[in-house]
XYZ file of C-alpha atoms in Angstrom:
311
model
C -7.420 37.363 -118.786
C -8.473 39.837 -116.058
C -6.321 40.524 -113.019
C -8.971 38.961 -110.788
C -9.076 35.805 -112.940
C -5.279 35.660 -112.899
C -5.253 35.628 -109.111
C -8.141 33.170 -108.993
C -5.980 30.727 -110.964
C -3.252 31.151 -108.312
C -5.395 30.253 -105.325
C -4.053 27.313 -103.323
C -5.546 23.899 -103.951
C -6.790 21.729 -101.107
C -7.627 22.711 -97.591
C -4.389 22.488 -95.604
C -4.142 24.114 -92.186
C -6.033 27.292 -91.372
C -2.745 29.097 -90.656
C -1.686 28.558 -94.284
C -5.022 29.713 -95.710
C -5.749 32.818 -93.612
C -3.525 35.933 -93.810
C -1.691 36.913 -90.642
C -2.810 39.824 -88.479
C -0.130 42.147 -89.833
C -1.399 41.706 -93.384
C -5.017 42.231 -92.311
C -4.120 45.403 -90.387
C -2.350 46.681 -93.501
C -5.424 46.027 -95.645
C -7.631 47.890 -93.145
C -5.235 50.840 -93.198
C -5.310 50.945 -97.013
C -9.127 50.932 -96.939
C -9.207 53.732 -94.365
C -6.509 55.969 -95.890
C -6.952 55.202 -99.594
C -3.185 55.055 -99.977
C -0.732 52.188 -99.795
C 2.069 54.640 -98.918
C 0.007 56.193 -96.135
C -0.854 52.767 -94.743
C 2.827 51.796 -94.805
C 3.805 54.961 -92.888
C 1.100 54.406 -90.292
C 2.288 50.863 -89.636
C 5.968 51.784 -89.657
C 7.007 49.775 -92.717
C 8.358 50.750 -96.129
C 6.067 51.109 -99.120
C 7.837 48.280 -101.025
C 7.332 46.032 -98.001
C 3.645 47.002 -97.894
C 3.229 46.280 -101.613
C 4.917 42.916 -101.186
C 2.653 42.023 -98.293
C -0.486 42.921 -100.243
C 0.678 40.847 -103.244
C 1.469 37.929 -100.954
C -1.998 38.140 -99.417
C -3.603 38.261 -102.871
C -1.698 35.136 -103.902
C -2.683 33.407 -100.683
C -6.387 34.181 -101.119
C -6.413 33.829 -104.912
C -8.188 37.164 -105.503
C -7.159 40.759 -106.258
C -7.698 43.029 -103.268
C -6.270 46.429 -104.213
C -6.194 48.393 -107.465
C -3.213 50.742 -107.560
C -3.073 53.932 -109.629
C -1.197 57.256 -109.584
C -4.193 58.723 -107.746
C -3.907 56.177 -104.877
C -5.108 52.711 -103.973
C -8.679 51.508 -103.822
C -10.191 48.196 -102.875
C -11.608 45.854 -105.435
C -15.073 44.431 -104.810
C -13.423 41.312 -103.384
C -11.080 43.528 -101.386
C -13.998 45.367 -99.793
C -15.573 42.067 -98.752
C -12.293 40.716 -97.375
C -11.811 43.990 -95.488
C -15.140 43.511 -93.699
C -14.032 40.023 -92.625
C -10.579 41.328 -91.688
C -12.116 43.970 -89.424
C -13.949 41.291 -87.455
C -10.795 39.202 -87.146
C -8.726 42.163 -85.940
C -11.416 43.150 -83.431
C -11.446 39.571 -82.120
C -7.645 39.673 -81.874
C -7.843 42.938 -79.918
C -10.313 41.315 -77.513
C -7.978 38.320 -77.218
C -5.052 40.632 -76.456
C -7.050 42.544 -73.847
C -8.030 39.267 -72.180
C -4.448 38.043 -72.162
C -3.316 41.337 -70.617
C -5.981 40.958 -67.928
C -4.621 37.492 -67.138
C -1.083 38.904 -66.903
C -2.287 41.719 -64.647
C -4.058 39.227 -62.384
C -0.949 37.016 -62.290
C 1.272 39.977 -61.523
C -1.021 41.231 -58.759
C -0.015 38.411 -56.418
C 2.985 36.270 -55.599
C 2.853 33.123 -53.478
C 6.208 32.223 -51.958
C 7.011 29.068 -50.007
C 10.281 28.994 -48.086
C 12.059 26.819 -45.584
C 12.387 28.327 -42.135
C 15.937 29.705 -42.182
C 15.469 31.461 -45.523
C 12.005 32.711 -44.538
C 13.275 34.220 -41.306
C 16.702 35.569 -42.218
C 16.907 36.215 -45.989
C 13.435 36.663 -47.485
C 12.447 39.833 -45.567
C 15.188 41.843 -47.284
C 14.365 40.401 -50.705
C 10.656 41.151 -50.270
C 11.341 44.744 -49.240
C 13.367 45.187 -52.443
C 10.586 43.550 -54.489
C 8.054 45.910 -52.926
C 10.050 48.856 -54.255
C 9.901 47.382 -57.771
C 6.324 46.101 -57.663
C 4.319 48.098 -55.101
C 1.014 46.685 -56.392
C 1.967 43.020 -56.016
C 0.527 41.336 -52.922
C 2.931 38.736 -51.527
C 1.951 35.800 -49.337
C 4.620 33.733 -47.596
C 4.173 30.115 -46.582
C 6.977 29.022 -44.251
C 7.708 25.358 -43.600
C 10.391 22.728 -43.986
C 11.936 21.900 -47.353
C 9.632 18.922 -47.904
C 6.555 21.094 -47.329
C 7.889 23.722 -49.747
C 8.258 21.089 -52.463
C 4.703 19.829 -51.867
C 3.248 23.324 -52.194
C 5.056 23.959 -55.472
C 4.102 20.637 -57.044
C 0.454 21.082 -56.010
C 0.319 24.615 -57.461
C -0.095 26.345 -54.085
C 3.064 28.445 -54.545
C 4.720 30.251 -57.457
C 8.314 30.164 -56.194
C 10.054 28.321 -53.378
C 13.294 28.349 -51.420
C 14.878 25.283 -49.810
C 17.996 24.331 -47.881
C 18.298 20.571 -48.397
C 21.066 18.436 -49.869
C 19.213 17.586 -53.076
C 16.563 19.185 -55.267
C 13.139 17.663 -54.521
C 11.586 15.582 -57.317
C 9.495 17.519 -59.830
C 11.364 20.784 -59.320
C 14.024 22.777 -61.153
C 16.393 24.931 -59.137
C 19.097 27.565 -59.019
C 21.642 28.093 -56.240
C 21.113 31.580 -54.798
C 23.319 31.596 -51.683
C 25.517 29.488 -49.446
C 25.211 28.720 -45.756
C 27.010 26.749 -43.065
C 25.633 24.748 -40.168
C 27.409 25.170 -36.856
C 27.280 23.390 -33.507
C 26.152 25.635 -30.647
C 25.536 25.221 -26.931
C 24.681 27.369 -23.956
C 27.791 28.874 -22.268
C 27.161 26.588 -19.291
C 27.451 23.380 -21.351
C 30.590 21.263 -20.898
C 31.462 21.612 -24.597
C 31.745 25.386 -24.159
C 34.812 24.846 -21.966
C 36.652 22.584 -24.413
C 40.071 23.683 -25.609
C 40.149 21.415 -28.630
C 37.657 21.068 -31.479
C 34.957 18.457 -31.181
C 35.697 15.242 -33.071
C 33.140 14.222 -35.673
C 32.632 10.923 -33.873
C 31.498 12.715 -30.736
C 28.863 14.581 -32.705
C 27.637 11.304 -34.175
C 27.158 9.704 -30.758
C 25.756 12.709 -28.856
C 21.999 13.333 -28.687
C 21.252 16.735 -30.213
C 18.457 19.284 -30.282
C 17.276 18.889 -33.870
C 14.861 20.226 -36.424
C 12.215 17.763 -37.523
C 12.727 15.211 -40.292
C 12.094 16.784 -43.691
C 13.827 20.048 -42.816
C 16.793 21.123 -44.921
C 18.945 21.517 -41.799
C 18.226 17.950 -40.742
C 18.938 16.600 -44.242
C 22.319 18.321 -44.415
C 23.311 17.180 -40.927
C 22.316 13.550 -41.533
C 24.222 13.529 -44.823
C 27.332 14.998 -43.179
C 27.216 12.456 -40.345
C 26.742 9.563 -42.756
C 23.490 8.550 -41.074
C 20.674 9.889 -38.878
C 21.703 12.199 -36.051
C 20.654 11.166 -32.555
C 17.700 13.290 -31.432
C 17.550 14.645 -27.910
C 14.561 16.798 -28.868
C 12.963 17.336 -32.294
C 11.431 20.762 -32.864
C 9.646 22.283 -35.840
C 11.250 25.734 -35.962
C 14.684 27.299 -35.786
C 13.474 29.651 -33.051
C 12.405 26.720 -30.887
C 15.737 24.939 -31.387
C 17.617 28.101 -30.411
C 15.491 28.575 -27.301
C 16.097 24.990 -26.189
C 19.855 25.328 -26.706
C 19.955 28.650 -24.837
C 18.115 27.049 -21.914
C 20.937 24.532 -21.577
C 18.918 21.516 -22.718
C 21.778 20.345 -24.934
C 23.833 21.075 -28.058
C 22.157 22.022 -31.323
C 23.146 22.302 -34.984
C 21.822 25.458 -36.621
C 22.406 27.734 -39.582
C 25.114 30.325 -39.106
C 22.582 32.848 -40.448
C 20.240 32.106 -37.563
C 22.519 32.523 -34.559
C 24.582 35.648 -35.249
C 22.856 37.734 -32.575
C 22.930 34.952 -29.979
C 26.646 34.376 -30.535
C 27.412 38.099 -30.311
C 25.539 38.337 -26.993
C 27.128 35.123 -25.673
C 23.748 33.496 -25.216
C 25.140 30.692 -27.365
C 28.690 29.497 -27.933
C 30.019 28.104 -31.205
C 31.712 24.722 -30.868
C 34.423 23.982 -33.470
C 34.190 20.527 -35.053
C 36.908 18.628 -36.918
C 36.404 16.145 -39.735
C 32.917 17.106 -40.884
C 31.677 19.439 -43.627
C 28.460 21.274 -42.827
C 28.329 23.754 -45.738
C 25.172 23.799 -47.840
C 23.636 25.502 -50.851
C 20.452 27.524 -50.585
C 18.254 27.125 -53.653
C 15.310 28.734 -55.354
C 12.969 26.071 -56.735
C 10.010 25.970 -59.100
C 8.001 23.253 -60.915
C 10.006 21.496 -63.616
C 9.655 23.181 -67.004
C 7.907 26.282 -65.624
C 10.576 28.969 -65.364
C 9.433 31.804 -63.054
C 7.696 34.729 -64.758
C 6.373 38.119 -63.641
C 6.943 38.940 -59.945
C 8.398 35.459 -59.273
C 11.078 36.115 -61.896
C 11.793 39.539 -60.365
C 12.128 38.076 -56.873
C 14.482 35.403 -58.185
C 16.685 38.081 -59.756
C 16.813 39.973 -56.460
C 18.175 36.937 -54.612
C 21.242 37.058 -56.839
C 21.892 40.746 -56.424
């Protein structure tokens, strides 16, 4: 029985899946190298594998296809007639795989060329600028767009695919999102120096905060969610405003007391434009979170930005 007939008897019966019937790319690249170099040892060296491993791979491919592909002799290795035909097919497959790889790289390059970030107002104004400057140093070719809004709006943008990575300040993680805690923050009660609370000698009781109309962020903001949860119910609105800057300006004008992130009022407190009012019996600490669509862990520049928030 000839060697070719022996291998023909070994060919797999039935169709099965294509993956089980077609050699993998590594085996096909090895066969092409043998055809080009005329040496199994040379092909092994070119591909960075041992000669025994190369021989084993060729034998495995011959068993898989059911035909002899390479004749080995002391003078080198040459393709059989079937091997020459298979090599022509292999070349087309490898060229198609190279085109596939180039296309996939183009998709990665396009993905990595932009980053869409959605962030709630406090994080967007007081934390993200530093993170984005650091990201710029790592990825100077990545264009970053920032969409600032309340925590509810951030969640909507992520779920709808309008953003790649988000940052929120609320009590809970919005539905449809996974998250990681990246920082901690505290809400504080502030007033203008002329407000009656600024002259108090004792901390404000929690009950007084519950019954006093306040300058508030709008419903859906992380600050409002944390405050309502801490009070055990909705805070009483004196004015509802859609940005931290607007709330600060209203409080500075003397319109009334406000509850704001400690991150947002450092300068105003230092300059005595606002006064911090101690409060007893209420916890206003909160977690700041990075969020992304459930099951889609950040990749590329979004992954790099996430790592910078934990630095």
